[in-house]
Coordinates of C-alpha atoms in Angstrom, one line a residue:
D9 CA 66.0 108.4 61.4
D10 CA 65.4 105.1 62.1
S11 CA 70.0 104.3 59.5
E12 CA 71.6 107.4 61.6
A13 CA 70.4 106.3 64.9
A14 CA 71.6 103.0 64.4
E15 CA 74.7 104.4 63.1
E16 CA 75.0 106.3 65.5
M17 CA 74.5 103.1 68.5
E18 CA 77.3 101.1 66.3
D19 CA 79.7 104.3 66.7
E20 CA 78.6 103.2 70.6
I21 CA 80.8 101.8 73.3
P22 CA 78.5 100.8 76.4
V23 CA 81.3 100.6 79.7
V24 CA 79.0 100.1 82.8
I25 CA 80.2 100.9 85.8
C26 CA 79.1 100.5 90.1
A27 CA 79.7 102.1 92.2
A28 CA 78.8 102.9 95.9
A29 CA 78.3 106.5 96.6
G30 CA 81.1 106.5 99.1
R31 CA 83.5 105.7 96.2
M32 CA 82.9 107.8 93.4
G33 CA 85.8 109.1 93.8
A34 CA 86.5 106.1 92.4
A35 CA 84.8 105.5 89.5
M36 CA 85.8 108.8 88.4
A37 CA 89.1 107.9 88.1
A38 CA 88.3 105.1 86.3
I39 CA 86.1 107.0 83.7
N40 CA 88.1 109.6 83.3
S41 CA 91.3 107.1 82.4
I42 CA 88.4 105.5 79.7
Y43 CA 88.2 108.9 78.7
S44 CA 92.0 110.1 78.1
N45 CA 93.1 107.1 76.5
T46 CA 90.2 106.6 73.8
D47 CA 88.8 108.5 70.5
A48 CA 85.4 106.5 71.1
N49 CA 82.5 108.5 72.4
I50 CA 81.7 106.4 76.2
L51 CA 80.1 108.2 78.4
K52 CA 79.3 112.1 80.0
W53 CA 80.0 112.8 83.3
I54 CA 80.3 114.9 85.5
E55 CA 80.1 118.9 84.7
H56 CA 82.9 119.6 87.3
S57 CA 85.5 118.6 85.5
K58 CA 86.8 117.8 81.9
L59 CA 84.7 115.1 81.9
R60 CA 81.6 117.3 81.0
E61 CA 81.6 116.7 77.7
I62 CA 80.8 113.4 77.0
N63 CA 77.7 111.4 77.7
F64 CA 76.3 109.8 81.2
K65 CA 73.5 107.6 81.8
I66 CA 72.9 107.1 86.0
V67 CA 70.4 104.0 86.3
E68 CA 68.9 103.0 89.6
F69 CA 69.5 99.3 90.3
N70 CA 66.9 98.5 93.3
P71 CA 68.6 95.7 95.8
M72 CA 65.4 94.4 96.2
V73 CA 65.9 91.8 93.7
L74 CA 68.4 90.9 96.5
K75 CA 65.5 90.2 98.6
G76 CA 66.7 86.5 100.0
K77 CA 68.9 85.6 97.8
I78 CA 72.2 86.4 100.2
R79 CA 73.4 84.6 102.6
P80 CA 74.8 87.0 105.2
D81 CA 78.7 86.5 105.2
S82 CA 79.4 85.6 108.8
S83 CA 82.7 87.8 109.4
R84 CA 81.0 90.9 108.1
P85 CA 76.8 90.1 107.5
E86 CA 75.8 94.2 107.6
L87 CA 77.8 93.7 104.2
L88 CA 75.5 92.3 102.6
Q89 CA 72.0 93.4 103.5
P90 CA 69.9 95.2 101.1
V91 CA 69.1 98.6 102.0
S92 CA 65.2 99.6 102.8
R93 CA 63.5 101.2 99.8
D94 CA 63.5 104.4 100.9
R95 CA 67.8 104.5 100.1
A96 CA 66.7 101.8 96.8
S97 CA 69.4 104.4 94.6
W98 CA 72.7 101.8 93.7
G99 CA 74.5 104.4 95.0
N100 CA 73.7 104.0 98.5
V101 CA 73.6 100.2 98.6
L102 CA 76.5 98.7 100.7
G103 CA 79.6 98.4 98.9
E104 CA 79.2 94.4 98.9
T105 CA 76.2 93.8 97.2
L106 CA 76.7 95.5 94.9
N107 CA 79.0 93.3 93.6
F108 CA 76.1 91.2 92.3
V109 CA 75.0 94.0 90.0
R110 CA 76.2 92.5 87.3
F111 CA 74.2 90.0 87.1
Y112 CA 71.9 91.9 86.3
L113 CA 73.7 93.2 83.4
P114 CA 69.9 93.6 81.2
L115 CA 68.6 95.7 83.0
L116 CA 70.9 98.1 82.8
I117 CA 71.8 98.2 78.9
H118 CA 68.6 97.7 76.5
Q119 CA 70.2 99.0 73.1
H120 CA 73.1 97.6 72.7
E121 CA 74.2 94.3 71.4
K122 CA 77.6 94.2 73.5
V123 CA 78.7 95.3 77.1
I124 CA 81.8 96.2 79.2
Y125 CA 81.0 95.7 82.8
L126 CA 84.2 97.4 85.4
D127 CA 84.4 97.4 88.6
D128 CA 84.9 100.7 90.1
D129 CA 88.4 100.2 91.6
I130 CA 90.0 100.0 88.1
I131 CA 92.1 102.0 86.2
V132 CA 92.5 101.9 81.9
Q133 CA 96.0 102.6 80.0
G134 CA 94.4 101.3 77.0
D135 CA 92.0 102.0 74.6
I136 CA 89.3 100.6 75.4
Q137 CA 88.0 99.9 71.5
E138 CA 90.8 96.9 72.2
L139 CA 88.4 95.6 75.2
Y140 CA 85.2 96.0 73.1
D141 CA 87.0 94.5 70.2
T142 CA 87.1 91.0 72.1
T143 CA 85.7 88.3 70.1
L144 CA 82.9 85.9 71.7
A145 CA 82.9 82.5 70.5
L146 CA 79.5 81.3 69.4
G147 CA 77.1 80.4 72.4
H148 CA 79.4 82.6 74.5
A149 CA 77.1 85.2 76.5
A150 CA 80.3 86.5 77.9
A151 CA 84.2 86.8 78.1
F152 CA 86.6 86.8 81.5
S153 CA 90.1 86.9 82.0
D154 CA 91.2 83.8 83.3
D155 CA 93.0 83.2 86.6
C156 CA 95.6 80.8 85.2
D157 CA 96.7 83.5 83.2
L158 CA 99.0 86.2 86.3
P159 CA 101.9 87.1 85.0
A160 CA 105.5 85.7 85.0
S161 CA 106.6 85.1 89.3
Q162 CA 109.5 87.8 88.7
D163 CA 106.6 90.2 87.6
I164 CA 105.2 90.5 90.7
H165 CA 105.8 89.4 93.9
R166 CA 104.1 88.4 97.1
L167 CA 100.6 86.4 96.4
V168 CA 101.0 84.3 99.2
G169 CA 97.6 82.4 99.1
L170 CA 96.1 83.5 96.5
Q171 CA 93.4 81.1 94.8
N172 CA 93.2 80.7 91.2
T173 CA 91.2 77.5 91.0
Y174 CA 87.1 77.1 91.7
M175 CA 88.3 74.8 95.3
G176 CA 89.1 78.4 96.1
Y177 CA 85.1 79.5 95.5
L178 CA 83.0 76.0 96.1
D179 CA 82.5 73.5 98.7
Y180 CA 83.6 70.4 97.8
R181 CA 82.4 69.5 101.2
K182 CA 78.7 69.5 99.8
K183 CA 77.1 67.2 97.8
T184 CA 75.4 69.5 95.1
I185 CA 79.1 71.2 94.6
K186 CA 79.8 67.9 94.2
D187 CA 77.9 66.1 91.2
L188 CA 78.6 69.1 89.2
G189 CA 81.0 67.9 88.0
I190 CA 83.4 70.4 87.7
S191 CA 87.2 69.1 88.6
P192 CA 88.4 71.3 91.9
S193 CA 91.6 71.9 89.8
T194 CA 89.7 73.8 87.2
C195 CA 91.1 76.8 86.8
S196 CA 89.0 79.9 87.8
F197 CA 88.1 83.7 85.9
N198 CA 87.5 87.1 88.1
P199 CA 84.6 89.0 86.9
G200 CA 85.8 92.5 87.9
V201 CA 86.1 93.0 83.6
I202 CA 83.2 91.3 81.7
V203 CA 83.5 91.7 77.8
A204 CA 79.0 90.6 77.6
N205 CA 77.0 89.1 74.7
M206 CA 73.5 90.9 75.8
T207 CA 71.5 89.2 73.7
E208 CA 73.2 85.5 74.5
W209 CA 72.6 86.3 77.7
K210 CA 69.0 86.5 77.6
H211 CA 68.3 83.6 75.9
Q212 CA 70.5 81.5 78.0
R213 CA 68.6 82.8 80.8
I214 CA 71.7 83.7 82.6
T215 CA 70.2 85.8 85.3
K216 CA 67.9 83.4 86.4
Q217 CA 70.3 81.2 86.4
L218 CA 72.9 83.0 88.6
E219 CA 70.1 84.2 90.7
K220 CA 69.4 80.1 91.2
W221 CA 72.6 79.7 92.6
M222 CA 72.3 82.2 94.6
Q223 CA 69.5 80.7 96.0
K224 CA 71.0 77.4 96.7
N225 CA 73.5 78.8 99.0
V226 CA 71.0 80.5 100.7
E227 CA 69.6 77.2 101.2
E228 CA 72.4 75.0 101.6
N229 CA 75.9 78.2 102.2
L230 CA 77.5 75.8 99.2
Y231 CA 80.4 78.9 99.1
S232 CA 81.0 81.9 101.1
S233 CA 83.2 84.6 101.6
S234 CA 85.7 83.0 103.7
L235 CA 86.5 81.0 101.1
G236 CA 88.6 83.1 98.3
G237 CA 85.9 84.5 96.6
G238 CA 83.8 86.1 97.9
V239 CA 79.9 84.9 97.5
A240 CA 79.3 86.7 94.2
T241 CA 81.8 85.5 92.3
S242 CA 80.7 81.8 93.2
P243 CA 77.8 81.7 91.1
M244 CA 79.0 83.0 87.9
L245 CA 82.0 79.9 87.7
I246 CA 78.9 77.6 88.0
V247 CA 77.1 79.3 85.6
F248 CA 79.6 80.0 83.0
H249 CA 82.0 77.6 83.8
G250 CA 83.4 75.7 80.0
K251 CA 81.0 78.4 78.6
Y252 CA 82.6 81.7 77.8
S253 CA 85.5 83.4 76.1
T254 CA 88.8 85.2 77.1
I255 CA 89.8 88.3 77.6
N256 CA 93.5 89.3 76.5
P257 CA 95.6 89.0 79.9
L258 CA 97.3 92.5 79.3
W259 CA 93.5 93.9 79.8
H260 CA 93.0 92.5 83.7
I261 CA 95.6 93.0 85.3
R262 CA 94.3 92.4 88.9
H263 CA 95.5 91.9 92.9
L264 CA 97.1 95.2 93.4
G265 CA 94.9 95.0 96.2
W266 CA 95.7 92.0 97.3
N267 CA 98.3 92.7 99.8
P268 CA 100.3 96.4 100.5
D269 CA 103.4 94.2 99.7
T270 CA 102.8 93.2 96.4
R271 CA 104.2 95.2 93.5
Y272 CA 104.6 94.5 89.8
S273 CA 107.7 95.6 88.1
E274 CA 107.7 98.9 86.9
H275 CA 107.9 97.9 82.9
F276 CA 104.8 95.6 83.6
L277 CA 102.9 98.1 85.0
Q278 CA 103.9 100.5 81.2
E279 CA 102.9 97.6 79.5
A280 CA 99.4 97.2 80.9
K281 CA 96.0 97.7 79.6
L282 CA 94.1 97.7 82.6
L283 CA 94.4 97.7 86.2
H284 CA 92.2 95.9 88.8
W285 CA 92.9 96.6 92.6
N286 CA 90.3 93.7 93.3
G287 CA 91.2 92.8 97.3
R288 CA 91.1 94.8 100.6
H289 CA 93.9 97.6 99.8
K290 CA 92.4 100.4 97.7
P291 CA 94.4 103.0 95.7
W292 CA 92.7 105.6 97.5
D293 CA 93.7 104.3 101.4
F294 CA 96.4 103.8 102.8
P295 CA 98.1 101.2 102.6
S296 CA 97.5 100.2 99.1
V297 CA 99.9 99.9 95.4
H298 CA 100.8 101.2 93.3
N299 CA 98.5 104.3 93.9
D300 CA 100.2 106.7 92.2
L301 CA 99.2 105.1 88.7
W302 CA 95.5 105.7 90.0
E303 CA 96.1 108.9 91.1
S304 CA 98.0 110.3 88.3
W305 CA 93.6 109.9 87.5
F306 CA 92.3 111.0 90.5
V307 CA 89.0 113.8 89.9
P308 CA 88.9 116.2 92.6
D309 CA 86.3 115.9 94.1
P310 CA 84.0 119.7 93.4
A311 CA 82.0 118.6 96.9
G312 CA 84.7 118.0 99.3
I313 CA 83.9 114.7 100.0
F314 CA 85.6 111.6 98.6
K315 CA 89.1 112.7 100.0
L316 CA 92.7 110.8 99.5
N317 CA 93.7 108.9 102.8
H318 CA 97.5 108.8 101.4
P319 CA 100.3 111.0 102.6
N320 CA 101.5 113.6 101.5
S321 CA 98.2 113.9 99.2

């Protein structure tokens, strides 16, 4: 019955989490934290854990769509190379290449008007329904967290060198960037957590726009991971400039992976609805900070492949 199917669809909250094969343990912890903090029918995951009752769908992402659109990172060129065709499943794509999966949300979600995208290095501490209910203004295809919404200095320490403006992501020495007319002091946003409207995304041809700015970077080297944000964030900053809604700051507390000395106050961490270990220092590795919060959601790998690199773990 179509009406019943539509009603059931409205009760679902689609959440996209992108993870390489070597980081499936991270995705499992993220899923566990979401599932344990909501009554909603979200996903289905692995049958060897308490998550065996929820629904899941593994969507194959072919990295060959990125061929010719990614400029190699001069410092770590191996991270931006798409894998061969016989390893096209997204679980086998090298980690940095997976940063571009969010550009192709319409390929991953077909039945839903609204979708949440999350990086795999996150933990959800609130009801995901709250994030899903984020209001997107008319004509906006997505909502992000403004980098100007960072916690007060008394709540976080040692974020020295952190970029929170477009200057940290775009090379303003290049004419193509100057011609955009975007002030370098404009507040940037973080695309590790996205609430997206699929109708607007497709109507505005967001994916095509992002691919255009990927291609321009290949040709002109407009931004680089040697700058503040890496090559996946920069196209989104251009395409969504002045055309996005904002997420409640408590639903994206980030930079926990910035350096091993970065720490939030315990009070602030308790109030946070979502924690994001963006940066090099992941909570399943050592050294890292606040990994006790992440480890409380960790679901051990029954195959024994994904292991924590923590002292005494």
